[in-house]
Coordinates of C-alpha atoms and ligand atoms in Angstrom, one line a residue:
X598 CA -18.4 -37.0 94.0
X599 CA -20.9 -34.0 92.7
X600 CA -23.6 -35.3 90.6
X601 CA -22.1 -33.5 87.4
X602 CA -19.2 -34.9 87.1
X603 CA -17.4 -35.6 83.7
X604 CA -20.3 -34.0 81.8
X605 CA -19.6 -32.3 79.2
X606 CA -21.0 -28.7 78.0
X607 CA -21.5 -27.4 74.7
X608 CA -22.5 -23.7 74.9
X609 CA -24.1 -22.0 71.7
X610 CA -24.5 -18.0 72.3
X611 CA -27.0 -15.6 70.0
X612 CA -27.1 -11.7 70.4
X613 CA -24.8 -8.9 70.9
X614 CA -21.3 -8.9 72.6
X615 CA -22.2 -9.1 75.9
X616 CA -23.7 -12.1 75.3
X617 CA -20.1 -13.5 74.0
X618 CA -18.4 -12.0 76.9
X619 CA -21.1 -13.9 79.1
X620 CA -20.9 -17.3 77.6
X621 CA -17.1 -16.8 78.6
X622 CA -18.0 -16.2 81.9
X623 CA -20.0 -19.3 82.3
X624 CA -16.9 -21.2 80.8
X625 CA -15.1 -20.3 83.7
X626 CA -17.9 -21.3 86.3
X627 CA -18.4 -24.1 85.0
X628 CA -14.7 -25.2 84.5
X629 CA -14.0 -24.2 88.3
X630 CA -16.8 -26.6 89.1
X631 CA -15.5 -29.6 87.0
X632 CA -17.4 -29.6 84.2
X633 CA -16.2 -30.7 80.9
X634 CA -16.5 -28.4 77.5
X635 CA -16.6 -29.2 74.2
X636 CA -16.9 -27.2 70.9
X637 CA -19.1 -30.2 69.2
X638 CA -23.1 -30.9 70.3
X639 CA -23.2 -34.3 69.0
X640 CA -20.2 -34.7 71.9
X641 CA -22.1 -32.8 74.5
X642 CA -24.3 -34.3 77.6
X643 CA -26.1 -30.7 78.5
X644 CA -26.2 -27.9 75.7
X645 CA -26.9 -24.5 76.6
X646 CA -28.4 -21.9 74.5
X647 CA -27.5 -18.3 75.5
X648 CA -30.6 -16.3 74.0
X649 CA -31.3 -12.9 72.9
X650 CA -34.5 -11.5 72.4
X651 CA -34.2 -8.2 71.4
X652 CA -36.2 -9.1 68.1
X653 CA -38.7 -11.1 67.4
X654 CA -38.7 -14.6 65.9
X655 CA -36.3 -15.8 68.7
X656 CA -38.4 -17.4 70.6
X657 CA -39.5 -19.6 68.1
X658 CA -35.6 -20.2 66.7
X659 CA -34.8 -21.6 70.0
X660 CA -37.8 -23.6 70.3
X661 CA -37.3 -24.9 67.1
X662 CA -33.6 -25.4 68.2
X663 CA -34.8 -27.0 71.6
X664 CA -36.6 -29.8 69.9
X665 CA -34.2 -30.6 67.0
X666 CA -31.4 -31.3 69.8
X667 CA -33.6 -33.4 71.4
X668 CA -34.0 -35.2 68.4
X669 CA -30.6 -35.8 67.6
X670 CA -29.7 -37.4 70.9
X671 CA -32.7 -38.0 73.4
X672 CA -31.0 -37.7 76.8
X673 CA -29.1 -34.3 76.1
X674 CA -30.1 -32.3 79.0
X675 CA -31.0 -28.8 77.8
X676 CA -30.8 -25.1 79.4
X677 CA -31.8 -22.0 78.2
X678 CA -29.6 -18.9 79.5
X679 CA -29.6 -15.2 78.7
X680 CA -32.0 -12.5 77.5
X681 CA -35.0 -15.2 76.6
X682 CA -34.9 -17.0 80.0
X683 CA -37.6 -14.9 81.7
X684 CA -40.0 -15.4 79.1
X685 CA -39.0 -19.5 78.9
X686 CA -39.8 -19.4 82.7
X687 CA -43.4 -18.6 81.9
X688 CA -43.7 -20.6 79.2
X689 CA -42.1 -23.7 81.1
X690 CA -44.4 -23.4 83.5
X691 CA -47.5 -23.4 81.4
X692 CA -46.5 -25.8 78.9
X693 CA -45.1 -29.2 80.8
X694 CA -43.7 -30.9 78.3
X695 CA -41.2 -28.2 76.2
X696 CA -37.9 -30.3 76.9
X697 CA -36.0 -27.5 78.4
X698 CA -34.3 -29.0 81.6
X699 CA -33.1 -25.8 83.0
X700 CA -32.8 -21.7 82.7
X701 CA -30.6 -19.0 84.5
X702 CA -30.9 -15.9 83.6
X703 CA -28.2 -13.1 83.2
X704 CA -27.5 -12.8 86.6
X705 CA -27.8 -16.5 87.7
X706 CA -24.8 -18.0 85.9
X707 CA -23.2 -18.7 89.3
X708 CA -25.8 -21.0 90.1
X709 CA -25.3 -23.3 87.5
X710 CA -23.7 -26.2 88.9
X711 CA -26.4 -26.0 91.6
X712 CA -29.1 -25.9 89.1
X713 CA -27.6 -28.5 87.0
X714 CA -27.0 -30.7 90.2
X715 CA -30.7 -30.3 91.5
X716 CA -31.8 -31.4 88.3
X717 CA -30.0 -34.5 87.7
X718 CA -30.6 -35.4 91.7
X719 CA -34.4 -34.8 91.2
X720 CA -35.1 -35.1 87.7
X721 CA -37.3 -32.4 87.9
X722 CA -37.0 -28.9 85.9
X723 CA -34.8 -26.2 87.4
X724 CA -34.8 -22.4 87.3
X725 CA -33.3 -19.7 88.6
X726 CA -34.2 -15.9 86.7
X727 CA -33.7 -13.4 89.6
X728 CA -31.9 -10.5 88.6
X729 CA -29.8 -8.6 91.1
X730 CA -28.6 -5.2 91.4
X731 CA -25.5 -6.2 92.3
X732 CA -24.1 -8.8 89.9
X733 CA -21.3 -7.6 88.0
X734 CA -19.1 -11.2 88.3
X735 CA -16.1 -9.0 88.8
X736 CA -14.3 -12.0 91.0
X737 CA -14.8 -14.5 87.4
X738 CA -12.0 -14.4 84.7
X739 CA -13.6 -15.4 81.7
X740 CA -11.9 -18.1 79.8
X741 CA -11.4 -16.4 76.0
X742 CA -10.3 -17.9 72.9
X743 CA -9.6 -14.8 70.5
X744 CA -5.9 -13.9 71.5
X745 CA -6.3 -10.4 69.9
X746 CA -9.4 -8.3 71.4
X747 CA -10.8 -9.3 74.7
X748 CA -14.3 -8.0 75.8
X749 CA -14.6 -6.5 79.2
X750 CA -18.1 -6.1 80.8
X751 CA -17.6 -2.8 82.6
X752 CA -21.2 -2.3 83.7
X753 CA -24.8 -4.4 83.2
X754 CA -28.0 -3.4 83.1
X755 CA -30.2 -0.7 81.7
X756 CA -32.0 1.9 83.5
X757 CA -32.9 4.1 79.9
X758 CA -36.3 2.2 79.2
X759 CA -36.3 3.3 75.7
X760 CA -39.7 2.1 74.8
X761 CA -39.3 -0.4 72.3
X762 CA -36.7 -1.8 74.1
X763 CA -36.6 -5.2 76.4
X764 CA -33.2 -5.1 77.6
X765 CA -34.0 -3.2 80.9
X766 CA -36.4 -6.5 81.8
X767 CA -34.2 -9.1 81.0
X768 CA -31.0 -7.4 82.3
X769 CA -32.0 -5.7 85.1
X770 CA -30.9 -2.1 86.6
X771 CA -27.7 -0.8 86.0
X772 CA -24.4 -1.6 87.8
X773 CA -20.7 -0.6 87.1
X774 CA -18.0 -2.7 88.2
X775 CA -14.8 -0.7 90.3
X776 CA -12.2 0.8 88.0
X777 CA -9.4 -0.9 90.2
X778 CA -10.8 -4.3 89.3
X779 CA -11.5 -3.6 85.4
X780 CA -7.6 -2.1 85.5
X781 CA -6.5 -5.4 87.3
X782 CA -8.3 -7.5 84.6
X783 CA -6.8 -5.2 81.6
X784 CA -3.3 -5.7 83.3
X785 CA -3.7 -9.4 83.2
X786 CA -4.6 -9.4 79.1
X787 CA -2.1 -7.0 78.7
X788 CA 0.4 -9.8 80.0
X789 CA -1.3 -12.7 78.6
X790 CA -0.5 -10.9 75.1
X791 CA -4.0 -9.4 74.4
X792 CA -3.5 -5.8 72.0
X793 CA -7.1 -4.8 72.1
X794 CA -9.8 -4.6 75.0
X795 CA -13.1 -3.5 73.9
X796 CA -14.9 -1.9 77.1
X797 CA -19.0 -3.2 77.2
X798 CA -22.1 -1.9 78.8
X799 CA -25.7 -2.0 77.7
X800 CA -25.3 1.5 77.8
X801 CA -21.5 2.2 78.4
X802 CA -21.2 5.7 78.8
X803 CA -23.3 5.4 81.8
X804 CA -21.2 4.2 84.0
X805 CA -20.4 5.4 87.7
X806 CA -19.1 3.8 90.3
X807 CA -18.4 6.1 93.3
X808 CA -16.9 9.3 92.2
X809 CA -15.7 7.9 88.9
X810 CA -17.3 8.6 86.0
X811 CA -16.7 7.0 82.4
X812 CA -13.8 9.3 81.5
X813 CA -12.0 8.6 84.4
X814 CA -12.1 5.0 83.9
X815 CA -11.1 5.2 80.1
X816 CA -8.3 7.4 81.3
X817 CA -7.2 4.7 84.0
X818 CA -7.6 2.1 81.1
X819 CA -5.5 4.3 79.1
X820 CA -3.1 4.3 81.2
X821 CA -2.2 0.7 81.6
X822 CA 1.5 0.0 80.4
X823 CA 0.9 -2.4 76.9
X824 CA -2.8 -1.7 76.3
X825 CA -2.2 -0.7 72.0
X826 CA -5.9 -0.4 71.3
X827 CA -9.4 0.4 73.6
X828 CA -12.3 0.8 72.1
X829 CA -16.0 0.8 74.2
X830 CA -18.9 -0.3 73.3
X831 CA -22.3 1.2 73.1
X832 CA -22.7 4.8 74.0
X833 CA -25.7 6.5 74.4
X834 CA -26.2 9.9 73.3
X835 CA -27.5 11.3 76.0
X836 CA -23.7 10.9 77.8
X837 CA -21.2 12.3 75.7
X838 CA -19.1 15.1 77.7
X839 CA -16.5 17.2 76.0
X840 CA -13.8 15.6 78.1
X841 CA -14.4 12.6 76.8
X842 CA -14.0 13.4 73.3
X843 CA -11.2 15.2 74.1
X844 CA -9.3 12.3 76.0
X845 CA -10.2 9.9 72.8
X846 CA -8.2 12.5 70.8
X847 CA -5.2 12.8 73.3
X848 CA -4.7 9.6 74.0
X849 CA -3.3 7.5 70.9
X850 CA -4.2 3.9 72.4
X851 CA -8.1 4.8 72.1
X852 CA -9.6 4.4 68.8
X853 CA -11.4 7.1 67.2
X854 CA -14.0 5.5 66.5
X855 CA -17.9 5.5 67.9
X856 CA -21.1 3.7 67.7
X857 CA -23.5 5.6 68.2
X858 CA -27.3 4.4 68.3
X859 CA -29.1 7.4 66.4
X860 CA -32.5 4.9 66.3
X861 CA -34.7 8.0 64.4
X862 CA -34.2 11.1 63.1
X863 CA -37.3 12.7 63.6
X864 CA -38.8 14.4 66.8
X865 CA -42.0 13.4 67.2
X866 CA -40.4 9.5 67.1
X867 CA -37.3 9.9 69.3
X868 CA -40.1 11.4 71.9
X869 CA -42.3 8.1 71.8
X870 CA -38.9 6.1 71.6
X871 CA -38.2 8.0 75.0
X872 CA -34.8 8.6 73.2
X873 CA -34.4 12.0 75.4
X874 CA -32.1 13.9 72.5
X875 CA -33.9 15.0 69.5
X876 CA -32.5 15.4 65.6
X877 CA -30.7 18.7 66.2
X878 CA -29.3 17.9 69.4
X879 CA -27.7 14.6 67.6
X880 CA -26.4 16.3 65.1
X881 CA -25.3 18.7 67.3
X882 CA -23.4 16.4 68.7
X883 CA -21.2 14.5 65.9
X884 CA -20.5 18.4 64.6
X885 CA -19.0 18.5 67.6
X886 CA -17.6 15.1 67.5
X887 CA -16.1 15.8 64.6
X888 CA -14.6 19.0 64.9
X889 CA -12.3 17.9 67.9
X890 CA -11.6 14.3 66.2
X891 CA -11.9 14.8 62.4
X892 CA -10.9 11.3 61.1
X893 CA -13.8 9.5 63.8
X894 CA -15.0 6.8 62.6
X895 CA -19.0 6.4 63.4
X896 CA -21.3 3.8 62.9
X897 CA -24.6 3.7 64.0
X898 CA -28.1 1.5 65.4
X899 CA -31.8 2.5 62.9
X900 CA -35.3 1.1 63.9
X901 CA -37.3 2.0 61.0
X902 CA -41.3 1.3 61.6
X903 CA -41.9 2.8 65.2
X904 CA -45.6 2.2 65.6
X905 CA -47.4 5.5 64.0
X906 CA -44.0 6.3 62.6
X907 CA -45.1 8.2 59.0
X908 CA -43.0 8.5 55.4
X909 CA -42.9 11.9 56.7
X910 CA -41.3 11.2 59.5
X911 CA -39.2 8.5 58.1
X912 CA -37.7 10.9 55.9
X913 CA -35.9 12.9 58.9
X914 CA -34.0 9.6 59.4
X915 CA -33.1 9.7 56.0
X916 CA -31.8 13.1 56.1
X917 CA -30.1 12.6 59.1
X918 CA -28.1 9.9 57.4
X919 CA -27.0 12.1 54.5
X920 CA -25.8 14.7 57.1
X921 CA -24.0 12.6 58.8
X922 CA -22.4 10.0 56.7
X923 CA -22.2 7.6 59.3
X924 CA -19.5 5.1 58.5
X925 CA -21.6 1.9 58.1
X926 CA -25.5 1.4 60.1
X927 CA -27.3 -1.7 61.4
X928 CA -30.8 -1.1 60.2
X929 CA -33.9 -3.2 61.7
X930 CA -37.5 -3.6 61.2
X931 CA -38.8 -2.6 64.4
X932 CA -40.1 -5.6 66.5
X933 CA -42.7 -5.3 68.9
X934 CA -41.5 -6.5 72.0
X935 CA -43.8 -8.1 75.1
X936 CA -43.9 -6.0 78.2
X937 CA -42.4 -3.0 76.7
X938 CA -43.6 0.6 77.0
X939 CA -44.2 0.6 72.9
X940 CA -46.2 -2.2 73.2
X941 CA -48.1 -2.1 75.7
X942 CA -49.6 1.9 75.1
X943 CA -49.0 2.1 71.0
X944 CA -50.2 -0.3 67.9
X945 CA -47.7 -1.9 66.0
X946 CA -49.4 -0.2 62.9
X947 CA -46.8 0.3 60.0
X948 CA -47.2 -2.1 57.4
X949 CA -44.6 -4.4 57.0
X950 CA -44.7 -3.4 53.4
X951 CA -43.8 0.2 54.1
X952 CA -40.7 -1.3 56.8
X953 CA -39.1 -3.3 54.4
X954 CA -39.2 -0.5 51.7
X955 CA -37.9 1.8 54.4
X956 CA -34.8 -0.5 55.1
X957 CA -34.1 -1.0 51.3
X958 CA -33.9 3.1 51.0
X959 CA -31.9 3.8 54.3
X960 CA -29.6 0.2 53.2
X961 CA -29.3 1.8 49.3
X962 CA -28.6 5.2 51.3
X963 CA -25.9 3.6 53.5
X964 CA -24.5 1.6 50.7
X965 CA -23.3 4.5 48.7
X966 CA -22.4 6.4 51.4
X967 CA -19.9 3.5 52.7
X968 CA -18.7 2.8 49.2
X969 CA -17.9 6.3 48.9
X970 CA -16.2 6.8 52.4
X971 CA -14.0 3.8 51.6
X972 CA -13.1 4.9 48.1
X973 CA -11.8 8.1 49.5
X974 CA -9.0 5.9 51.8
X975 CA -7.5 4.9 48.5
X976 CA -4.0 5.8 48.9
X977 CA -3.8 6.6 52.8
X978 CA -1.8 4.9 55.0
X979 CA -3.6 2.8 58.3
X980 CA -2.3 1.1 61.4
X981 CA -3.9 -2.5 61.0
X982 CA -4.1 -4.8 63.8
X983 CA -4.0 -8.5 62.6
X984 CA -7.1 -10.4 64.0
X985 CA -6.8 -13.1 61.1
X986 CA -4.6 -15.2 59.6
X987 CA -7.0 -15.7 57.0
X988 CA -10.3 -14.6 55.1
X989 CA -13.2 -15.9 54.6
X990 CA -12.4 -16.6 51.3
X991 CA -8.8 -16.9 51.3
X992 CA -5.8 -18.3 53.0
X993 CA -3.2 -16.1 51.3
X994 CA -5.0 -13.0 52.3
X995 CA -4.8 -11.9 55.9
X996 CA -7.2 -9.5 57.8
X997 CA -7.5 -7.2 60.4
X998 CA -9.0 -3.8 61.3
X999 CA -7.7 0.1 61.1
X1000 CA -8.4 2.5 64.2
X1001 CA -11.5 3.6 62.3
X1002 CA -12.9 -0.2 63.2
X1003 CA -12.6 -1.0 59.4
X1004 CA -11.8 -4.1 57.8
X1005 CA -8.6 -4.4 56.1
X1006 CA -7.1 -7.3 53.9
X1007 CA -3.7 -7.4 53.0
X1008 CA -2.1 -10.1 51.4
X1009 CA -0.7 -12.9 53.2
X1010 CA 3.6 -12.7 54.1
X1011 CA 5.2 -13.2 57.5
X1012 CA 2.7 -11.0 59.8
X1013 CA 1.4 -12.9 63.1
X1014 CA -1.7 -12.5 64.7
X1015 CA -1.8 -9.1 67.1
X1016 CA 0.7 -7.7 65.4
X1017 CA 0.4 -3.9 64.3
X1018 CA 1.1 -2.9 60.7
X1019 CA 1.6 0.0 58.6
X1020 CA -0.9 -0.3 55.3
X1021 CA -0.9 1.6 52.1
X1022 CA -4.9 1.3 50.8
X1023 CA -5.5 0.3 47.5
X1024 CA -8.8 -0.9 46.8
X1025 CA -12.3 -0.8 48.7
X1026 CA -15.7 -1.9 48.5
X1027 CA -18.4 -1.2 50.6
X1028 CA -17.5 -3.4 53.5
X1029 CA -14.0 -3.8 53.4
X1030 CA -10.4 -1.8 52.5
X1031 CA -7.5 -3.9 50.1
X1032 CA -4.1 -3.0 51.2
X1033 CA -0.5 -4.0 51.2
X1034 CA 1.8 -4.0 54.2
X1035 CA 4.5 -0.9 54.0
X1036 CA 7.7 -1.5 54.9
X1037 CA 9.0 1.6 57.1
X1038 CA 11.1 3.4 54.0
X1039 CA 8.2 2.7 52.1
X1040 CA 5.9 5.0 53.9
X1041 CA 7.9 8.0 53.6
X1042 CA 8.7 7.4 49.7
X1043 CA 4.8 6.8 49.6
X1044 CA 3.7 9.4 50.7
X1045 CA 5.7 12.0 49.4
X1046 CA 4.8 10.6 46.3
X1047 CA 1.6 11.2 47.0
X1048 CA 2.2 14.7 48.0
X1049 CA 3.3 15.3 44.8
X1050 CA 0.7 13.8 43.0
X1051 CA -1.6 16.0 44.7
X1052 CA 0.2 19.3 43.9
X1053 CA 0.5 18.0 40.3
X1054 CA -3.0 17.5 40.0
Ligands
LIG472 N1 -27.8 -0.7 74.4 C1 -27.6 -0.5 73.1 C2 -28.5 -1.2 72.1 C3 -28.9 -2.6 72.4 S1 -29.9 -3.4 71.3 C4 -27.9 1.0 72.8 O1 -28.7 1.6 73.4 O2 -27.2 1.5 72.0 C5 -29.1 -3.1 69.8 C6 -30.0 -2.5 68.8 O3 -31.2 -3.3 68.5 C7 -30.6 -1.1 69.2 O4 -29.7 -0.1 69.0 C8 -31.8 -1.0 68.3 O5 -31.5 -0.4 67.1 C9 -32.2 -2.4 68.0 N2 -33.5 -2.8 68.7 C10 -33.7 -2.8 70.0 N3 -35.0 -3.1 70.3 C11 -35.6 -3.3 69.0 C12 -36.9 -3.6 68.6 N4 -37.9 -3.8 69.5 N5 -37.2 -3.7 67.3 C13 -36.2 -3.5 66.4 N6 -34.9 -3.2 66.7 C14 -34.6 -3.1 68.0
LIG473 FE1 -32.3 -0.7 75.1 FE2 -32.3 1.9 75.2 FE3 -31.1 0.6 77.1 FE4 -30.1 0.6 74.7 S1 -30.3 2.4 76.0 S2 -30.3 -1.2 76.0 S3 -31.8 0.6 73.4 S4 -33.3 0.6 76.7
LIG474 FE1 -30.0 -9.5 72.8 FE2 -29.9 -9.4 75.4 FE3 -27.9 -8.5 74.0 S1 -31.6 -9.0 74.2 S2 -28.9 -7.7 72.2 S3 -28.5 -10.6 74.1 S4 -28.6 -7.6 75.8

């Protein structure tokens, strides 16, 4: 009998999606090795925290986390997996007594059970960090819950170095998994009953594996009999060919839609960031975007702050904003990270007064730009893919999102999850559209009415 036997694993996961698609993996390990899971701690014998540490603060969440599990039940044995592991490896080592029982990092998940074995056998702590260039866990189906979207991992890694950035330490070099396996996997969801996959890489739009590039995998993706929607997952602008924009317009299974990390508008900035497109070249680039698919939807990543980063200079990000209208935008503080380029040759010298006023204006900014971008869907019709039987705040209200990657909620009748439905807009706020499902000789009367309306007014 293996040591681990009948214990049970609650998993908790922090970060960005391909942590998520990550904790699924390690589902499936450790179910194929006879572990149990459960979806409560106070249940669990081992609990295991799948970090990220892109900002700061997260190391001392988890070791606040660390010791508060410990305190509810003493003999939970405690690992700490993902982005943070590297770091807790050093700080394991020079601090004995942090309860942390074991830590695999991104590319050690396999090892688990052994890990996990070693350390009930010995009773010492266990760690395995390596990363590998090879890892891409193509032979592991992950177990997923959601029945609508599944994530697929296509490639891991970073090889970009963008300075401020500690995702190319704690993930390694980049690797892309075959095509013929990512088809395989998208032909198994597609049976299973899955509508959406949602293609992942640190840096998707880099992939490569042999003489396929990422057009020619989204095209093979395309392809599959079943697949309604694909969306990917995030680019880099540095890797945007023509062809791909134009296969996103040909093909009606892929969503037009984009997120597209603009991090800085100014030159001087994106330099230092080691961003290697400056602010014409970006907005070069959604012109062109949006001149072969008009109704894109794009959202976008900001770091305001970058060490020596003026109000100058801060206004070019503004600008850039206005220009474009992204759709909605994540906008961050920036963070200084250990062993990065940024912090190790340039002084984290903004004030964190000026960074939090710079994040109110570009939020205020963004605000009325998405307000207004919703608005103007008043009265169009969307495809909506169901992803919720309910809202957050209600259970007669249903909710699901249109190609654009928008939230939509519709009132509650006979619609199951996954399916596809036709959606006459009717109110918006900033974060989410209001419609009501159209019945199919509804559309037609709706919008020739509409028509009419128009050439009336
Ligand atoms: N690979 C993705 C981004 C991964 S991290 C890409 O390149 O698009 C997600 C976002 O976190 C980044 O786009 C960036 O805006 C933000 N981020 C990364 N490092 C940061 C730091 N040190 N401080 C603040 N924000 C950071
Ligand atoms: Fe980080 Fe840049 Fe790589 Fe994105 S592209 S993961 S921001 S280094
Ligand atoms: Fe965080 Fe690692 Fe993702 S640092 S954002 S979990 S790649």
């Amino acid at each position: 009998m293996l040591t681990h036997e009948q214990k049970k694993v609650f998993i908790e996961t922090y970060g960005c999606q391909m942590n998520m698609y990550d904790t699924e993996l390690i589902k499936s390990i450790l179910i194929s090795n006879q572990f149990g899971l459960t979806e409560k701690e106070s249940d669990a014998d081992i609990v295991m925290l799948n970090t990220c540490s892109v900002r700061d603060n997260a190391n001392r969440k988890i070791q606040n986390r660390v010791h508060e599990i410990k305190k509810a039940k003493k003999n939970t044995m405690i690992g700490v997996l993902g982005c943070m592991a590297t770091n807790f490896k050093t700080e394991l080592l020079e601090n004995k007594s942090f309860p942390i029982d074991f830590i695999a990092g991104p590319d050690s998940y396999k090892t688990l059970p052994t890990l996990i074995n070693s350390l009930i056998s010995s009773g010492k702590q266990q760690y395995d960090v390596t990363l590998s260039e090879f890892e891409t866990y193509s032979d592991i189906n992950p177990t997923r819950q959601d029945g609508v979207n599944a994530w697929i991992a296509i490639m891991r890694g970073c090889n970009n170095f963008c300075t401020f950035c500690v995702v190319p330490y704690t993930r390694g070099r980049e690797r892309s998994r075959e095509p013929k396996n990512i088809v395989e996997e998208v032909k198994r969801l597609v049976k299973d009953g899955y509508k959406q996959v949602t293609l992942l890489g640190q840096n998707v739009n880099s992939y490569r594996y042999e003489q396929y590039d990422f057009t020619d995998l989204m095209k093979m993706v395309s392809d599959v009999e079943g697949i309604e929607r694909i969306r990917y997952t995030s680019p880099h602008p540095k890797d945007y060919p023509v062809k791909l924009l134009h296969l996103m317009k040909e093909r009606d299974n892929i969503c037009n839609q984009i997120h597209m990390p603009l991090q800085a508008g100014n030159d001087r900035v994106l330099h230092k960031m080691n961003r290697t497109y400056d602010k014409q070249e970006f907005l070069d680039l959604v012109t062109q975007i949006k001149s072969i698919i008009p109704n894109i939807g794009i959202s976008t990543d900001i770091i305001v702050g970058f060490p020596t980063e003026t109000e100058e200079e801060f206004l070019d990000t503004y600008d850039v904003m206005e220009q474009v209208q992204f759709d909605s935008a994540f906008i961050f503080k920036y963070s200084e990270r250990p062993n990065t380029r940024a912090a190790q040759k340039f002084p984290d010298d903004v004030s964190e007064a000026d960074k939090k006023s710079r994040v109110i204006r570009l939020n205020d900014l963004q605000n009325n730009i998405s307000l207004k971008k919703n608005h103007n869907l008043i009265h169009t019709t969307q495809k909506v893919l169901i992803e919720s039987l309910s809202t957050k705040k209600s259970n007669n209200e249903i909710q699901g999102r249109a190609e654009c990657n928008r939230i939509v909620i519709i009132p509650k009748e006979k619609q199951k999850l996954g399916d596809t439905i036709n959606c006459l807009i009717t109110d918006a706020t900033r974060n989410v559209l209001k419609g009501v499902e159209l019945k199919e000789n509804q559309e037609f009367a709706i919008s020739t009415k509409r028509n009419l309306n128009l050439i009336h007014s």
